[in-house]
PDB file of C-alpha atoms in Angstrom:
ATOM      1  CA  UNK A  37      -8.543   3.916  -8.539  1.00  0.00           C
ATOM      2  CA  UNK A  38     -11.059   4.454  -5.739  1.00  0.00           C
ATOM      3  CA  UNK A  39     -10.036   4.973  -2.421  1.00  0.00           C
ATOM      4  CA  UNK A  40     -12.566   5.031   0.581  1.00  0.00           C
ATOM      5  CA  UNK A  41     -10.906   7.425   3.201  1.00  0.00           C
ATOM      6  CA  UNK A  42     -12.101   7.362   6.773  1.00  0.00           C
ATOM      7  CA  UNK A  43     -10.504  10.347   8.724  1.00  0.00           C
ATOM      8  CA  UNK A  44     -11.068  13.726  10.375  1.00  0.00           C
ATOM      9  CA  UNK A  45     -11.942  16.967   8.578  1.00  0.00           C
ATOM     10  CA  UNK A  46     -11.466  20.573   9.246  1.00  0.00           C
ATOM     11  CA  UNK A  47     -12.745  23.661   7.621  1.00  0.00           C
ATOM     12  CA  UNK A  48      -9.558  25.753   7.940  1.00  0.00           C
ATOM     13  CA  UNK A  49      -6.305  24.314   7.132  1.00  0.00           C
ATOM     14  CA  UNK A  50      -5.138  20.740   6.178  1.00  0.00           C
ATOM     15  CA  UNK A  51      -5.155  17.704   8.365  1.00  0.00           C
ATOM     16  CA  UNK A  52      -6.926  14.337   7.956  1.00  0.00           C
ATOM     17  CA  UNK A  53      -8.881  14.153   4.953  1.00  0.00           C
ATOM     18  CA  UNK A  54      -8.782  17.741   4.490  1.00  0.00           C
ATOM     19  CA  UNK A  55      -5.168  17.167   3.522  1.00  0.00           C
ATOM     20  CA  UNK A  56      -5.548  13.836   1.961  1.00  0.00           C
ATOM     21  CA  UNK A  57      -8.304  14.268  -0.606  1.00  0.00           C
ATOM     22  CA  UNK A  58      -6.887  16.903  -2.856  1.00  0.00           C
ATOM     23  CA  UNK A  59      -3.378  15.533  -3.375  1.00  0.00           C
ATOM     24  CA  UNK A  60      -5.217  12.103  -4.191  1.00  0.00           C
ATOM     25  CA  UNK A  61      -7.527  13.876  -6.538  1.00  0.00           C
ATOM     26  CA  UNK A  62      -4.641  15.719  -8.168  1.00  0.00           C
ATOM     27  CA  UNK A  63      -3.019  12.310  -9.104  1.00  0.00           C
ATOM     28  CA  UNK A  64      -6.120  10.677 -10.547  1.00  0.00           C
ATOM     29  CA  UNK A  65      -7.673   9.126  -7.784  1.00  0.00           C
ATOM     30  CA  UNK A  66     -11.450   9.150  -6.999  1.00  0.00           C
ATOM     31  CA  UNK A  67     -11.837   9.642  -3.150  1.00  0.00           C
ATOM     32  CA  UNK A  68     -14.609   8.940  -0.943  1.00  0.00           C
ATOM     33  CA  UNK A  69     -14.084  10.846   2.195  1.00  0.00           C
ATOM     34  CA  UNK A  70     -15.995   9.731   5.274  1.00  0.00           C
ATOM     35  CA  UNK A  71     -15.439  12.239   8.400  1.00  0.00           C
ATOM     36  CA  UNK A  72     -14.751  11.020  11.894  1.00  0.00           C
ATOM     37  CA  UNK A  73     -14.933  14.803  13.060  1.00  0.00           C
ATOM     38  CA  UNK A  74     -15.714  18.186  11.532  1.00  0.00           C
ATOM     39  CA  UNK A  75     -13.825  20.606  13.276  1.00  0.00           C
ATOM     40  CA  UNK A  76     -13.237  24.207  12.397  1.00  0.00           C
ATOM     41  CA  UNK A  77      -9.366  23.763  12.482  1.00  0.00           C
ATOM     42  CA  UNK A  78      -6.837  21.174  13.928  1.00  0.00           C
ATOM     43  CA  UNK A  79      -6.592  20.783  17.673  1.00  0.00           C
ATOM     44  CA  UNK A  80      -2.935  21.923  17.671  1.00  0.00           C
ATOM     45  CA  UNK A  81      -4.091  25.432  18.024  1.00  0.00           C
ATOM     46  CA  UNK A  82      -5.556  24.529  21.530  1.00  0.00           C
ATOM     47  CA  UNK A  83      -9.135  25.803  20.741  1.00  0.00           C
ATOM     48  CA  UNK A  84     -11.642  24.518  18.139  1.00  0.00           C
ATOM     49  CA  UNK A  85     -15.088  24.010  17.471  1.00  0.00           C
ATOM     50  CA  UNK A  86     -17.600  21.334  15.909  1.00  0.00           C
ATOM     51  CA  UNK A  87     -18.660  17.896  16.420  1.00  0.00           C
ATOM     52  CA  UNK A  88     -17.038  14.669  16.712  1.00  0.00           C
ATOM     53  CA  UNK A  89     -18.900  12.531  14.703  1.00  0.00           C
ATOM     54  CA  UNK A  90     -20.224   9.233  16.619  1.00  0.00           C
ATOM     55  CA  UNK A  91     -19.069   5.571  15.437  1.00  0.00           C
ATOM     56  CA  UNK A  92     -22.911   5.028  14.459  1.00  0.00           C
ATOM     57  CA  UNK A  93     -23.025   7.991  12.298  1.00  0.00           C
ATOM     58  CA  UNK A  94     -19.705   7.328  10.595  1.00  0.00           C
ATOM     59  CA  UNK A  95     -21.081   3.668  10.079  1.00  0.00           C
ATOM     60  CA  UNK A  96     -24.152   4.958   8.748  1.00  0.00           C
ATOM     61  CA  UNK A  97     -22.627   6.930   6.229  1.00  0.00           C
ATOM     62  CA  UNK A  98     -20.514   3.944   5.268  1.00  0.00           C
ATOM     63  CA  UNK A  99     -23.592   1.800   4.878  1.00  0.00           C
ATOM     64  CA  UNK A 100     -25.107   4.398   2.476  1.00  0.00           C
ATOM     65  CA  UNK A 101     -22.073   3.989   0.394  1.00  0.00           C
ATOM     66  CA  UNK A 102     -22.263   0.363   0.492  1.00  0.00           C
ATOM     67  CA  UNK A 103     -25.775   0.697  -0.603  1.00  0.00           C
ATOM     68  CA  UNK A 104     -24.932   2.281  -3.720  1.00  0.00           C
ATOM     69  CA  UNK A 105     -23.210  -1.050  -4.699  1.00  0.00           C
ATOM     70  CA  UNK A 106     -19.582   0.672  -4.835  1.00  0.00           C
ATOM     71  CA  UNK A 107     -17.702  -1.656  -2.453  1.00  0.00           C
ATOM     72  CA  UNK A 108     -16.541  -4.026  -5.326  1.00  0.00           C
ATOM     73  CA  UNK A 109     -15.064  -0.836  -6.878  1.00  0.00           C
ATOM     74  CA  UNK A 110     -12.893   0.220  -3.846  1.00  0.00           C
ATOM     75  CA  UNK A 111      -9.247  -0.454  -4.224  1.00  0.00           C
ATOM     76  CA  UNK A 112      -8.203   1.072  -0.634  1.00  0.00           C
ATOM     77  CA  UNK A 113      -9.433   1.834   2.463  1.00  0.00           C
ATOM     78  CA  UNK A 114      -7.426   4.440   4.194  1.00  0.00           C
ATOM     79  CA  UNK A 115      -7.550   5.533   7.939  1.00  0.00           C
ATOM     80  CA  UNK A 116      -5.540   7.829   9.877  1.00  0.00           C
ATOM     81  CA  UNK A 117      -5.983   9.564  13.456  1.00  0.00           C
ATOM     82  CA  UNK A 118      -8.493   7.716  15.339  1.00  0.00           C
ATOM     83  CA  UNK A 119     -10.135  10.162  18.067  1.00  0.00           C
ATOM     84  CA  UNK A 120     -12.209   7.602  19.915  1.00  0.00           C
ATOM     85  CA  UNK A 121     -12.082   3.640  20.466  1.00  0.00           C
ATOM     86  CA  UNK A 122     -15.361   3.229  18.713  1.00  0.00           C
ATOM     87  CA  UNK A 123     -13.997   4.362  15.306  1.00  0.00           C
ATOM     88  CA  UNK A 124     -11.588   1.426  15.302  1.00  0.00           C
ATOM     89  CA  UNK A 125     -14.699  -1.010  15.258  1.00  0.00           C
ATOM     90  CA  UNK A 126     -16.143   0.658  12.243  1.00  0.00           C
ATOM     91  CA  UNK A 127     -12.933   1.013  10.309  1.00  0.00           C
ATOM     92  CA  UNK A 128     -12.124  -2.864  10.855  1.00  0.00           C
ATOM     93  CA  UNK A 129     -15.878  -3.681   9.920  1.00  0.00           C
ATOM     94  CA  UNK A 130     -15.432  -1.702   6.903  1.00  0.00           C
ATOM     95  CA  UNK A 131     -12.398  -3.306   5.774  1.00  0.00           C
ATOM     96  CA  UNK A 132     -13.993  -6.765   6.121  1.00  0.00           C
ATOM     97  CA  UNK A 133     -17.036  -5.765   4.015  1.00  0.00           C
ATOM     98  CA  UNK A 134     -14.844  -4.253   1.442  1.00  0.00           C
ATOM     99  CA  UNK A 135     -12.606  -7.221   1.123  1.00  0.00           C
ATOM    100  CA  UNK A 136     -15.578  -9.442   0.991  1.00  0.00           C
ATOM    101  CA  UNK A 137     -16.742  -7.669  -1.915  1.00  0.00           C
ATOM    102  CA  UNK A 138     -13.219  -6.979  -3.478  1.00  0.00           C
ATOM    103  CA  UNK A 139     -10.783  -9.372  -2.240  1.00  0.00           C
ATOM    104  CA  UNK A 140      -8.136  -7.445  -4.259  1.00  0.00           C
ATOM    105  CA  UNK A 141      -8.629  -4.332  -1.986  1.00  0.00           C
ATOM    106  CA  UNK A 142      -6.075  -3.322   0.571  1.00  0.00           C
ATOM    107  CA  UNK A 143      -6.278  -1.529   3.916  1.00  0.00           C
ATOM    108  CA  UNK A 144      -3.735   1.290   4.637  1.00  0.00           C
ATOM    109  CA  UNK A 145      -3.505   2.442   8.029  1.00  0.00           C
ATOM    110  CA  UNK A 146      -1.617   5.382   9.542  1.00  0.00           C
ATOM    111  CA  UNK A 147      -1.347   4.512  13.157  1.00  0.00           C
ATOM    112  CA  UNK A 148      -1.244   7.988  14.247  1.00  0.00           C
ATOM    113  CA  UNK A 149      -0.343   8.294  18.225  1.00  0.00           C
ATOM    114  CA  UNK A 150       2.624  10.667  18.714  1.00  0.00           C
ATOM    115  CA  UNK A 151       6.245  11.630  17.920  1.00  0.00           C
ATOM    116  CA  UNK A 152       9.604  11.466  19.257  1.00  0.00           C
ATOM    117  CA  UNK A 153       9.408  15.258  20.505  1.00  0.00           C
ATOM    118  CA  UNK A 154       6.117  15.306  21.934  1.00  0.00           C
ATOM    119  CA  UNK A 155       5.350  11.729  22.955  1.00  0.00           C
ATOM    120  CA  UNK A 156       2.022  10.566  22.596  1.00  0.00           C
ATOM    121  CA  UNK A 157      -0.730  12.781  22.069  1.00  0.00           C
ATOM    122  CA  UNK A 158      -3.925  10.185  21.700  1.00  0.00           C
ATOM    123  CA  UNK A 159      -5.857   8.851  24.360  1.00  0.00           C
ATOM    124  CA  UNK A 160      -4.187   6.136  26.368  1.00  0.00           C
ATOM    125  CA  UNK A 161      -6.170   3.508  25.029  1.00  0.00           C
ATOM    126  CA  UNK A 162      -5.712   4.134  21.250  1.00  0.00           C
ATOM    127  CA  UNK A 163      -1.837   3.086  20.974  1.00  0.00           C
ATOM    128  CA  UNK A 164      -2.742  -0.253  22.325  1.00  0.00           C
ATOM    129  CA  UNK A 165      -5.891  -0.567  20.344  1.00  0.00           C
ATOM    130  CA  UNK A 166      -3.910   0.290  17.300  1.00  0.00           C
ATOM    131  CA  UNK A 167      -1.141  -2.288  18.123  1.00  0.00           C
ATOM    132  CA  UNK A 168      -3.345  -5.252  19.026  1.00  0.00           C
ATOM    133  CA  UNK A 169      -6.490  -4.957  16.483  1.00  0.00           C
ATOM    134  CA  UNK A 170      -5.807  -2.392  13.931  1.00  0.00           C
ATOM    135  CA  UNK A 171      -2.611  -2.684  12.547  1.00  0.00           C
ATOM    136  CA  UNK A 172      -2.710  -6.606  12.353  1.00  0.00           C
ATOM    137  CA  UNK A 173      -5.717  -6.190  10.000  1.00  0.00           C
ATOM    138  CA  UNK A 174      -3.641  -3.635   7.636  1.00  0.00           C
ATOM    139  CA  UNK A 175      -1.767  -4.369   4.402  1.00  0.00           C
ATOM    140  CA  UNK A 176       0.185  -1.113   4.587  1.00  0.00           C
ATOM    141  CA  UNK A 177       0.926   0.957   7.694  1.00  0.00           C
ATOM    142  CA  UNK A 178       2.805   4.238   7.751  1.00  0.00           C
ATOM    143  CA  UNK A 179       4.165   4.873  11.266  1.00  0.00           C
ATOM    144  CA  UNK A 180       6.803   7.466  12.225  1.00  0.00           C
ATOM    145  CA  UNK A 181      10.033   5.926  13.728  1.00  0.00           C
ATOM    146  CA  UNK A 182       8.437   6.747  17.264  1.00  0.00           C
ATOM    147  CA  UNK A 183       5.192   4.950  16.578  1.00  0.00           C
ATOM    148  CA  UNK A 184       6.930   2.023  15.167  1.00  0.00           C
ATOM    149  CA  UNK A 185       8.836   1.727  18.214  1.00  0.00           C
ATOM    150  CA  UNK A 186       5.348   1.474  20.289  1.00  0.00           C
ATOM    151  CA  UNK A 187       3.961  -0.940  17.923  1.00  0.00           C
ATOM    152  CA  UNK A 188       6.877  -3.509  18.020  1.00  0.00           C
ATOM    153  CA  UNK A 189       7.960  -2.702  21.838  1.00  0.00           C
ATOM    154  CA  UNK A 190      11.553  -2.008  20.448  1.00  0.00           C
ATOM    155  CA  UNK A 191      13.536   1.075  20.200  1.00  0.00           C
ATOM    156  CA  UNK A 192      14.658   1.736  16.474  1.00  0.00           C
ATOM    157  CA  UNK A 193      17.527   4.063  16.069  1.00  0.00           C
ATOM    158  CA  UNK A 194      20.058   3.129  13.381  1.00  0.00           C
ATOM    159  CA  UNK A 195      19.173   1.304  10.124  1.00  0.00           C
ATOM    160  CA  UNK A 196      19.741  -2.097  11.498  1.00  0.00           C
ATOM    161  CA  UNK A 197      17.407  -1.629  14.307  1.00  0.00           C
ATOM    162  CA  UNK A 198      14.746   0.073  12.320  1.00  0.00           C
ATOM    163  CA  UNK A 199      14.742  -2.551   9.734  1.00  0.00           C
ATOM    164  CA  UNK A 200      14.249  -5.147  12.328  1.00  0.00           C
ATOM    165  CA  UNK A 201      11.403  -3.302  13.997  1.00  0.00           C
ATOM    166  CA  UNK A 202       9.746  -2.875  10.621  1.00  0.00           C
ATOM    167  CA  UNK A 203      10.014  -6.842  10.344  1.00  0.00           C
ATOM    168  CA  UNK A 204       8.555  -7.346  13.562  1.00  0.00           C
ATOM    169  CA  UNK A 205       5.460  -5.126  12.539  1.00  0.00           C
ATOM    170  CA  UNK A 206       5.304  -7.027   9.236  1.00  0.00           C
ATOM    171  CA  UNK A 207       5.177 -10.379  11.026  1.00  0.00           C
ATOM    172  CA  UNK A 208       1.933  -9.015  12.702  1.00  0.00           C
ATOM    173  CA  UNK A 209      -0.132  -8.732   9.522  1.00  0.00           C
ATOM    174  CA  UNK A 210       0.960  -5.834   7.286  1.00  0.00           C
ATOM    175  CA  UNK A 211       3.235  -6.603   4.206  1.00  0.00           C
ATOM    176  CA  UNK A 212       4.593  -3.275   3.914  1.00  0.00           C
ATOM    177  CA  UNK A 213       5.682  -0.699   6.313  1.00  0.00           C
ATOM    178  CA  UNK A 214       6.560   2.838   5.328  1.00  0.00           C
ATOM    179  CA  UNK A 215       8.517   4.483   8.285  1.00  0.00           C
ATOM    180  CA  UNK A 216       8.515   8.156   8.207  1.00  0.00           C
ATOM    181  CA  UNK A 217      10.719  10.751  10.174  1.00  0.00           C
ATOM    182  CA  UNK A 218      13.659   8.428  10.558  1.00  0.00           C
ATOM    183  CA  UNK A 219      16.464   9.932  12.244  1.00  0.00           C
ATOM    184  CA  UNK A 220      19.465   7.689  12.322  1.00  0.00           C
ATOM    185  CA  UNK A 221      22.273   8.898  14.638  1.00  0.00           C
ATOM    186  CA  UNK A 222      24.790   8.540  12.012  1.00  0.00           C
ATOM    187  CA  UNK A 223      22.976  10.454   9.129  1.00  0.00           C
ATOM    188  CA  UNK A 224      24.227  13.786   7.818  1.00  0.00           C
ATOM    189  CA  UNK A 225      23.314  16.853  10.096  1.00  0.00           C
ATOM    190  CA  UNK A 226      20.411  18.488   8.758  1.00  0.00           C
ATOM    191  CA  UNK A 227      18.651  15.495   7.037  1.00  0.00           C
ATOM    192  CA  UNK A 228      15.874  13.257   7.707  1.00  0.00           C
ATOM    193  CA  UNK A 229      14.909   9.927   5.901  1.00  0.00           C
ATOM    194  CA  UNK A 230      11.932   7.682   4.914  1.00  0.00           C
ATOM    195  CA  UNK A 231      12.051   3.926   4.750  1.00  0.00           C
ATOM    196  CA  UNK A 232       9.925   1.504   2.870  1.00  0.00           C
ATOM    197  CA  UNK A 233       9.880  -2.077   3.703  1.00  0.00           C
ATOM    198  CA  UNK A 234       8.126  -5.022   1.777  1.00  0.00           C
ATOM    199  CA  UNK A 235       8.631  -8.723   0.870  1.00  0.00           C
ATOM    200  CA  UNK A 236      10.506  -7.370  -1.999  1.00  0.00           C
ATOM    201  CA  UNK A 237      13.178  -5.499  -0.014  1.00  0.00           C
ATOM    202  CA  UNK A 238      13.716  -2.174   1.653  1.00  0.00           C
ATOM    203  CA  UNK A 239      14.635   1.087   0.285  1.00  0.00           C
ATOM    204  CA  UNK A 240      15.586   4.674   2.002  1.00  0.00           C
ATOM    205  CA  UNK A 241      15.371   8.184   0.726  1.00  0.00           C
ATOM    206  CA  UNK A 242      17.224  11.126   2.511  1.00  0.00           C
ATOM    207  CA  UNK A 243      16.321  14.675   2.336  1.00  0.00           C
ATOM    208  CA  UNK A 244      17.276  17.994   3.996  1.00  0.00           C
ATOM    209  CA  UNK A 245      15.191  18.317   7.078  1.00  0.00           C
ATOM    210  CA  UNK A 246      12.750  21.493   7.053  1.00  0.00           C
ATOM    211  CA  UNK A 247      12.850  23.237  10.517  1.00  0.00           C
ATOM    212  CA  UNK A 248       8.917  23.526  10.910  1.00  0.00           C
ATOM    213  CA  UNK A 249       5.897  21.831  12.666  1.00  0.00           C
ATOM    214  CA  UNK A 250       3.578  20.967   9.490  1.00  0.00           C
ATOM    215  CA  UNK A 251       0.181  19.202  10.788  1.00  0.00           C
ATOM    216  CA  UNK A 252      -1.047  17.317   8.049  1.00  0.00           C
ATOM    217  CA  UNK A 253       2.076  16.537   6.219  1.00  0.00           C
ATOM    218  CA  UNK A 254       1.934  12.851   7.493  1.00  0.00           C
ATOM    219  CA  UNK A 255      -1.433  12.388   6.294  1.00  0.00           C
ATOM    220  CA  UNK A 256      -0.686  13.529   2.703  1.00  0.00           C
ATOM    221  CA  UNK A 257       2.520  11.238   2.907  1.00  0.00           C
ATOM    222  CA  UNK A 258       0.298   8.110   3.948  1.00  0.00           C
ATOM    223  CA  UNK A 259      -2.204   8.976   1.052  1.00  0.00           C
ATOM    224  CA  UNK A 260       0.388   9.646  -1.746  1.00  0.00           C
ATOM    225  CA  UNK A 261       2.645   6.644  -0.790  1.00  0.00           C
ATOM    226  CA  UNK A 262      -0.585   4.331  -0.578  1.00  0.00           C
ATOM    227  CA  UNK A 263      -1.949   5.371  -3.932  1.00  0.00           C
ATOM    228  CA  UNK A 264       1.487   5.365  -5.939  1.00  0.00           C
ATOM    229  CA  UNK A 265       2.238   1.742  -4.514  1.00  0.00           C
ATOM    230  CA  UNK A 266      -1.440   0.253  -5.087  1.00  0.00           C
ATOM    231  CA  UNK A 267      -1.076   1.860  -8.652  1.00  0.00           C
ATOM    232  CA  UNK A 268       2.422   0.410  -9.648  1.00  0.00           C
ATOM    233  CA  UNK A 269       3.276  -2.262  -6.999  1.00  0.00           C
ATOM    234  CA  UNK A 270       6.704  -0.734  -7.039  1.00  0.00           C
ATOM    235  CA  UNK A 271       7.762   0.699  -3.679  1.00  0.00           C
ATOM    236  CA  UNK A 272      10.860   2.413  -4.516  1.00  0.00           C
ATOM    237  CA  UNK A 273       8.968   4.321  -7.172  1.00  0.00           C
ATOM    238  CA  UNK A 274       6.192   5.030  -4.809  1.00  0.00           C
ATOM    239  CA  UNK A 275       8.915   6.296  -2.204  1.00  0.00           C
ATOM    240  CA  UNK A 276      10.682   8.482  -4.545  1.00  0.00           C
ATOM    241  CA  UNK A 277       7.298  10.164  -5.796  1.00  0.00           C
ATOM    242  CA  UNK A 278       5.790  10.767  -2.357  1.00  0.00           C
ATOM    243  CA  UNK A 279       9.217  12.177  -1.100  1.00  0.00           C
ATOM    244  CA  UNK A 280       9.503  14.670  -3.706  1.00  0.00           C
ATOM    245  CA  UNK A 281       5.767  15.716  -3.558  1.00  0.00           C
ATOM    246  CA  UNK A 282       5.969  16.027   0.325  1.00  0.00           C
ATOM    247  CA  UNK A 283       9.177  18.093   0.436  1.00  0.00           C
ATOM    248  CA  UNK A 284       8.093  20.338  -2.205  1.00  0.00           C
ATOM    249  CA  UNK A 285       4.970  21.050  -0.141  1.00  0.00           C
ATOM    250  CA  UNK A 286       6.934  21.438   2.984  1.00  0.00           C
ATOM    251  CA  UNK A 287       9.578  23.706   1.238  1.00  0.00           C
ATOM    252  CA  UNK A 288       6.773  25.916  -0.165  1.00  0.00           C
ATOM    253  CA  UNK A 289       4.936  25.996   3.078  1.00  0.00           C
ATOM    254  CA  UNK A 290       8.023  26.968   5.031  1.00  0.00           C
ATOM    255  CA  UNK A 291       8.892  29.747   2.497  1.00  0.00           C
ATOM    256  CA  UNK A 292       5.364  31.050   2.754  1.00  0.00           C
ATOM    257  CA  UNK A 293       5.751  31.852   6.515  1.00  0.00           C
ATOM    258  CA  UNK A 294       2.155  30.362   7.007  1.00  0.00           C
ATOM    259  CA  UNK A 295       1.495  27.667   9.808  1.00  0.00           C
ATOM    260  CA  UNK A 296      -1.078  25.698   7.447  1.00  0.00           C
ATOM    261  CA  UNK A 297       0.343  23.524   4.591  1.00  0.00           C
ATOM    262  CA  UNK A 298       0.182  25.298   1.177  1.00  0.00           C
ATOM    263  CA  UNK A 299      -1.598  22.251  -0.134  1.00  0.00           C
ATOM    264  CA  UNK A 300      -3.400  23.856  -3.201  1.00  0.00           C
ATOM    265  CA  UNK A 301      -0.397  26.026  -4.078  1.00  0.00           C
ATOM    266  CA  UNK A 302       1.831  23.023  -4.132  1.00  0.00           C
ATOM    267  CA  UNK A 303      -0.552  20.979  -6.629  1.00  0.00           C
ATOM    268  CA  UNK A 304       2.030  20.782  -9.327  1.00  0.00           C
ATOM    269  CA  UNK A 305       4.393  18.838  -6.871  1.00  0.00           C
ATOM    270  CA  UNK A 306       1.700  15.990  -6.615  1.00  0.00           C
ATOM    271  CA  UNK A 307       0.871  15.737 -10.241  1.00  0.00           C
ATOM    272  CA  UNK A 308       4.419  15.960 -11.703  1.00  0.00           C
ATOM    273  CA  UNK A 309       6.675  15.162  -8.806  1.00  0.00           C
ATOM    274  CA  UNK A 310      10.493  16.200  -9.595  1.00  0.00           C
ATOM    275  CA  UNK A 311      11.991  13.285  -8.215  1.00  0.00           C
ATOM    276  CA  UNK A 312      14.931  14.993  -6.992  1.00  0.00           C
ATOM    277  CA  UNK A 313      16.231  12.592  -4.115  1.00  0.00           C
ATOM    278  CA  UNK A 314      17.836   9.326  -4.846  1.00  0.00           C
ATOM    279  CA  UNK A 315      16.163   6.122  -3.528  1.00  0.00           C
ATOM    280  CA  UNK A 316      18.728   3.417  -2.139  1.00  0.00           C
ATOM    281  CA  UNK A 317      17.934  -0.212  -1.824  1.00  0.00           C
ATOM    282  CA  UNK A 318      19.342  -1.213   1.646  1.00  0.00           C
ATOM    283  CA  UNK A 319      17.981  -4.873   1.501  1.00  0.00           C
TER     284      UNK A 319
END
């Protein structure tokens, strides 16, 4: 499997491509990372250095890949945080060109815009751009529950309303929706869930909630779920493997006391997930 991943990169820590590439490689996926920024560290520190890579430069790198004749071999285009409006045009153009070269290729979009605790943390134009132009072009989207609400102009809360919101999102274009950070009012205390919704059904998985802010964990989640699902076509299996891997990554990170994901130290969790959480079909 080959994935063309268009995301940010940092030298220190793990977000964007710096979070997604290694876990994908560890499960046997060939990744072509294209950077949209090259920062010293993620912006959550409040200070960082390095360049925002302009859309024309990103487009130029992708054109060079196309000139190598690789597009027919690309199985997945993956995108995450979009720092500026111009990157969306580059991504959408790339998706169209790859799909022309390989009609079996899919586009997976992590529509990063914010979360329930912090609200939106991207430029005001980005959420609207994602909702109106980018998400409709995607085959898979991986919003958190807050982002799903914005994309569908709903307020998903319990299982029924979250499923309904996922169906509204699917009606705009993507056939598969992975909803992360699902916090149902009736869930057991100290737990959190993920929900996968496809044409074939819907599945939910519940884990203990690890009380930490983990920049980059969503990037790992989107990458692993997309790769597993593209490989097998089995959403329940992809959900089980992804949940197991990400939980063990977060548990190790929390135990370390470090702020950054213990990405390399957790590599066995990607290659050989323990599958310790039950996945339940809810539709």
